[in-house]
GROMACS .gro file of C-alpha atoms in nm:
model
  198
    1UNK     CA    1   0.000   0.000   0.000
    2UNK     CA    2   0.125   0.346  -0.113
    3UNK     CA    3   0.209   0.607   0.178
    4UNK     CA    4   0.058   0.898   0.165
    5UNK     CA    5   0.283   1.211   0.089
    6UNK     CA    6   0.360   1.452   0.373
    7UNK     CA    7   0.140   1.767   0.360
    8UNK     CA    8   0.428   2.016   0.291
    9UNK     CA    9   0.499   1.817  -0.035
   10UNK     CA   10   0.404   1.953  -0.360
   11UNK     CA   11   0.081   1.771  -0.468
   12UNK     CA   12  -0.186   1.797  -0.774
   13UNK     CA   13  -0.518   1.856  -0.561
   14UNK     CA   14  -0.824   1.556  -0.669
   15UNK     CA   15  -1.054   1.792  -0.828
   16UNK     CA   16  -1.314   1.532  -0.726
   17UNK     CA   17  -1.192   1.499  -0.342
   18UNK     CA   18  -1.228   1.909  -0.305
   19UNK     CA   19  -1.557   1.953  -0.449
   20UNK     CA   20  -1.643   1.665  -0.218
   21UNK     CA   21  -1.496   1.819   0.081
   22UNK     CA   22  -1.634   2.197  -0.015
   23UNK     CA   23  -1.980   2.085  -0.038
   24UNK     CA   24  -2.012   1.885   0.247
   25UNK     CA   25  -1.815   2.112   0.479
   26UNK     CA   26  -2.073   2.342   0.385
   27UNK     CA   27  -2.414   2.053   0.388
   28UNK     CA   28  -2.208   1.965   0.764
   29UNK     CA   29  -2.246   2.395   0.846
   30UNK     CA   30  -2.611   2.384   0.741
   31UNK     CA   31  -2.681   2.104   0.947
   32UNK     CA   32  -2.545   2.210   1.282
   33UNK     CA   33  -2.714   2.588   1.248
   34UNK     CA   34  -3.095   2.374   1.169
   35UNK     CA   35  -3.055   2.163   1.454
   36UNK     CA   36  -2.923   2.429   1.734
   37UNK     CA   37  -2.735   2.333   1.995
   38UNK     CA   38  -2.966   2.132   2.202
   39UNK     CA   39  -2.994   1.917   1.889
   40UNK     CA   40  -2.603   1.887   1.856
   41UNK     CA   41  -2.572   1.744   2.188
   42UNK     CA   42  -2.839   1.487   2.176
   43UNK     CA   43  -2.689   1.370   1.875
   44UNK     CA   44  -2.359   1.345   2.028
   45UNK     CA   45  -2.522   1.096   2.306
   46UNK     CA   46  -2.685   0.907   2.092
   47UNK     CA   47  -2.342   0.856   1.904
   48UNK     CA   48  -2.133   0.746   2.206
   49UNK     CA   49  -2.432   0.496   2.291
   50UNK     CA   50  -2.420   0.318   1.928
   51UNK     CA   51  -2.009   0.336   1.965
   52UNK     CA   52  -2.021   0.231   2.329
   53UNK     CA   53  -2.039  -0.127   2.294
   54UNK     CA   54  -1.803  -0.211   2.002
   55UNK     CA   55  -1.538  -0.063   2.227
   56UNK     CA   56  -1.309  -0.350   2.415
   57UNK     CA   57  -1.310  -0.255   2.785
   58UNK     CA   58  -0.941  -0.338   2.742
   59UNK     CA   59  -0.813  -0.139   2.465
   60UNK     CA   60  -0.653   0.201   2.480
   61UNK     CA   61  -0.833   0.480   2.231
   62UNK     CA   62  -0.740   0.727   2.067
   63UNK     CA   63  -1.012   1.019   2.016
   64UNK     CA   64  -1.037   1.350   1.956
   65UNK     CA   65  -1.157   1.747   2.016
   66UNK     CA   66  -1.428   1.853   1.840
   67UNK     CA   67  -1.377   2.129   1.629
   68UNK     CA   68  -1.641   2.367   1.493
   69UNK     CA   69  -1.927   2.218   1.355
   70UNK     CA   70  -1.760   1.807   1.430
   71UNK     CA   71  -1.979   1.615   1.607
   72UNK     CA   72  -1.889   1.636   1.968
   73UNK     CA   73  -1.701   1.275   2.049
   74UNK     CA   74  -1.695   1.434   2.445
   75UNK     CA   75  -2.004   1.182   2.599
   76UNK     CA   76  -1.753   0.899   2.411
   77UNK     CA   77  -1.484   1.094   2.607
   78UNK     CA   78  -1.664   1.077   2.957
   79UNK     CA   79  -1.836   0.777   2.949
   80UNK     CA   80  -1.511   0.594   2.864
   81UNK     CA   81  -1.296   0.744   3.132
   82UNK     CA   82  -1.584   0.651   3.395
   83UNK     CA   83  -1.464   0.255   3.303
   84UNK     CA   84  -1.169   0.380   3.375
   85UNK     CA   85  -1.081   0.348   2.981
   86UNK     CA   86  -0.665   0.405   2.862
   87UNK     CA   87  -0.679   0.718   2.631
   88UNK     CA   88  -0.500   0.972   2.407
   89UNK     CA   89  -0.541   1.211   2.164
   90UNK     CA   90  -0.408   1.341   1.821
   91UNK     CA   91  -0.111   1.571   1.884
   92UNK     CA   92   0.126   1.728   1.599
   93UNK     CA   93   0.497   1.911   1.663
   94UNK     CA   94   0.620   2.132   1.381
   95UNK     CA   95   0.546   1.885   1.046
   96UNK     CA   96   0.660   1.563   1.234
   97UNK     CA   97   0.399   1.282   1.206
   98UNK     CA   98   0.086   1.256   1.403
   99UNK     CA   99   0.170   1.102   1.764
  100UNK     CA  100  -0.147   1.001   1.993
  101UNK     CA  101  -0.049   1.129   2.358
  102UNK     CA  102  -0.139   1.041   2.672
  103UNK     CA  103  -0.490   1.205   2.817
  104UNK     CA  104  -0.800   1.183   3.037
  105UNK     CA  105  -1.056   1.480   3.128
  106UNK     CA  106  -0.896   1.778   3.326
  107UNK     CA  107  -0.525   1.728   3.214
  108UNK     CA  108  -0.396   2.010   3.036
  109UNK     CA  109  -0.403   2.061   2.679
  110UNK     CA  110  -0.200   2.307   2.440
  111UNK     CA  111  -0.270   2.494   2.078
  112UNK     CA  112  -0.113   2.294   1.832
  113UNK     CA  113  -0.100   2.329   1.417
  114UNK     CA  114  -0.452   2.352   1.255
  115UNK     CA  115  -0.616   2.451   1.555
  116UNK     CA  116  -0.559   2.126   1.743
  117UNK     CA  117  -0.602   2.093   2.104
  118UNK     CA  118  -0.350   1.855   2.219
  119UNK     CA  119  -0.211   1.664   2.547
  120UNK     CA  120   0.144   1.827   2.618
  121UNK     CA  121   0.465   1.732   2.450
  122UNK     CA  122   0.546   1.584   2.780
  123UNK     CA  123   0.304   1.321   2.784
  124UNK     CA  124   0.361   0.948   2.713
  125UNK     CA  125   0.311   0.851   2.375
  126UNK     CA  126   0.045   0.567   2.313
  127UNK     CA  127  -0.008   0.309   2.029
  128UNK     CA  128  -0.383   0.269   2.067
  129UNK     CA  129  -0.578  -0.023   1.966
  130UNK     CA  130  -0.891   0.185   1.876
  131UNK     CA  131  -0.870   0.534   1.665
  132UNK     CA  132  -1.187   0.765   1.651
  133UNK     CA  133  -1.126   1.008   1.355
  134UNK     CA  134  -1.345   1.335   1.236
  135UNK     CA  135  -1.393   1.381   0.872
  136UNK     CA  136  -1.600   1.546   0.646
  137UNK     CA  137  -1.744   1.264   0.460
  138UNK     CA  138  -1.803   0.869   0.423
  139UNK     CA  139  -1.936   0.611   0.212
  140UNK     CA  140  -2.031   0.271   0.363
  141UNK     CA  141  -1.707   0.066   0.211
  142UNK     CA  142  -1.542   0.232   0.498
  143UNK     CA  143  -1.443   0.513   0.234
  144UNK     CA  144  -1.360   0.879   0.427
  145UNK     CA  145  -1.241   1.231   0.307
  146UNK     CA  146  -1.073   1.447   0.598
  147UNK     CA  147  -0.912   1.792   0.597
  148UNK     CA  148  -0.698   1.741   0.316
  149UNK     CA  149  -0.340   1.683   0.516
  150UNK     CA  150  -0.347   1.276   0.550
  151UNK     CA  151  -0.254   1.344   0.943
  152UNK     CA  152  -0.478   1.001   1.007
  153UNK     CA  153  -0.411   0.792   0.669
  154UNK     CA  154  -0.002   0.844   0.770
  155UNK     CA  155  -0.113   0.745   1.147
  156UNK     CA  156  -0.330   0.445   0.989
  157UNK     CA  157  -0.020   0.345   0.811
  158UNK     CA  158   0.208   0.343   1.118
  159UNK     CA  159  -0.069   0.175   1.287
  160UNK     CA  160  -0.232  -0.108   1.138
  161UNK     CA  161  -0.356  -0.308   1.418
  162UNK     CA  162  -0.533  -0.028   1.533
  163UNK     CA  163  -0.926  -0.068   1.453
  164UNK     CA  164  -1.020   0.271   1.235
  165UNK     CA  165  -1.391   0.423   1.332
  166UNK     CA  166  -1.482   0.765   1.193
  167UNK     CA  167  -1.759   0.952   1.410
  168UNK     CA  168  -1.942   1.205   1.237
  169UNK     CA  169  -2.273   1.353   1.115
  170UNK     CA  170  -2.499   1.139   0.933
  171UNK     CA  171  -2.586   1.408   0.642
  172UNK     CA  172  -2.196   1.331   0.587
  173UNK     CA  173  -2.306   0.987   0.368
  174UNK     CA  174  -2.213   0.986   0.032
  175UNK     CA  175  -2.305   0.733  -0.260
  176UNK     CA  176  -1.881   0.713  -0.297
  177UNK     CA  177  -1.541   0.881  -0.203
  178UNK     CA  178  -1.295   0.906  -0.470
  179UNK     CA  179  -1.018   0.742  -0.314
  180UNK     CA  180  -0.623   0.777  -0.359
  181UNK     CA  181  -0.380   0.459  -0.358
  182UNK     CA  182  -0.250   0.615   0.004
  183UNK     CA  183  -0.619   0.617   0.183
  184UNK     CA  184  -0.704   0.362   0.432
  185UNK     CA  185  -1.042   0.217   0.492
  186UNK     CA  186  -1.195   0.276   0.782
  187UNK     CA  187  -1.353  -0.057   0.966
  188UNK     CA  188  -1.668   0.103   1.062
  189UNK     CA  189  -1.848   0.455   1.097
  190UNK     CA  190  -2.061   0.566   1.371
  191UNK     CA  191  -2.319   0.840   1.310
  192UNK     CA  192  -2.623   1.003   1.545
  193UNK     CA  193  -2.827   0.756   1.390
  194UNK     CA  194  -2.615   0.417   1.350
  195UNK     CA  195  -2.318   0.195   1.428
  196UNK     CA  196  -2.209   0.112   0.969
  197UNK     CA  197  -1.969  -0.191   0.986
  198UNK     CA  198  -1.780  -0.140   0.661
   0.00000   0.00000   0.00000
């Protein structure tokens, strides 16, 4: 399987993949402002409770922070450190590779590239068995389209034990995502609405 190339390399944009990503960044926008806040969280419990279960008691995760309009992964967040769940989250230094840190609720975070709140440089680096990943669309072979930097599909790569579920809104579905020789599957996607083994 091809790697994918780092983002500071010169690269000739899919057409198809930013189309994709423009209009559903902006379907994803839509969607957030109709349902309102109180609609945003409900939808974010009902997501961790169709993720809940697939996740080994066992296995240290790797989530996320929601940005903007992302669905909010933070009821996944608390309900799996109140099992006392192993987890980390997405950190990046400079243009090194993604590294998934050390975390749990009320440890400090700082501002990292694109945004990103991440654990501390100081924290213990952790191969998880279980990503979580944002993105701005899916189809159900497991196909996904994120920001455009192939952060995850370079992390996927170093990782490949590590079970790949996206989280995200279900207006996200596509029919199919144009995929590049470099993108890896995800094994399942979890929406408001449903648990989609791919």
């Amino acid at each position: 399987m091809a790697v994918p190339p780092p983002s500071s390399d010169p690269l000739v944009p899919d057409p198809a993949k930013i189309r994709l990503r423009e209009a559903l960044k902006a379907r994803r926008a839509a969607h957030v402002v109709e349902i309102g806040a109180e609609g945003a969280t409900a939808a974010a419990e009902a997501a961790m409770r169709h993720i809940l279960p697939h996740i080994p008691h066992a296995a240290t995760v790797a989530l996320y922070l929601a940005l903007k309009e992302e669905l909010d992964p933070y009821p996944l967040i608390e309900a799996l450190h109140a099992r006392g769940q192993s987890m980390a989250l997405p950190a990046l230094f400079d243009e090194s590779a993604m590294r998934f840190l050390a975390w749990a609720p009320g440890a400090p975070l700082e501002r990292g590239p694109m945004r990103l709140r991440q654990p501390l440089s100081s924290a213990p680096e952790r191969a998880p068995d279980l990503i979580v990943t944002p993105l701005l669309a899916f189809d159900r072979h497991g196909h996904r389209i994120g920001y455009g930097a192939g952060h995850y599909d370079r992390a996927f790569q170093r990782l490949p034990g590590a079970h790949r579920i996206g989280l995200t809104w279900a207006v996200q579905e596509v029919d199919r995502i144009p995929h590049d020789p470099w993108d890896v599957p995800l094994h399942a996607i979890v929406t408001e609405r449903e648990f989609i083994a791919a």
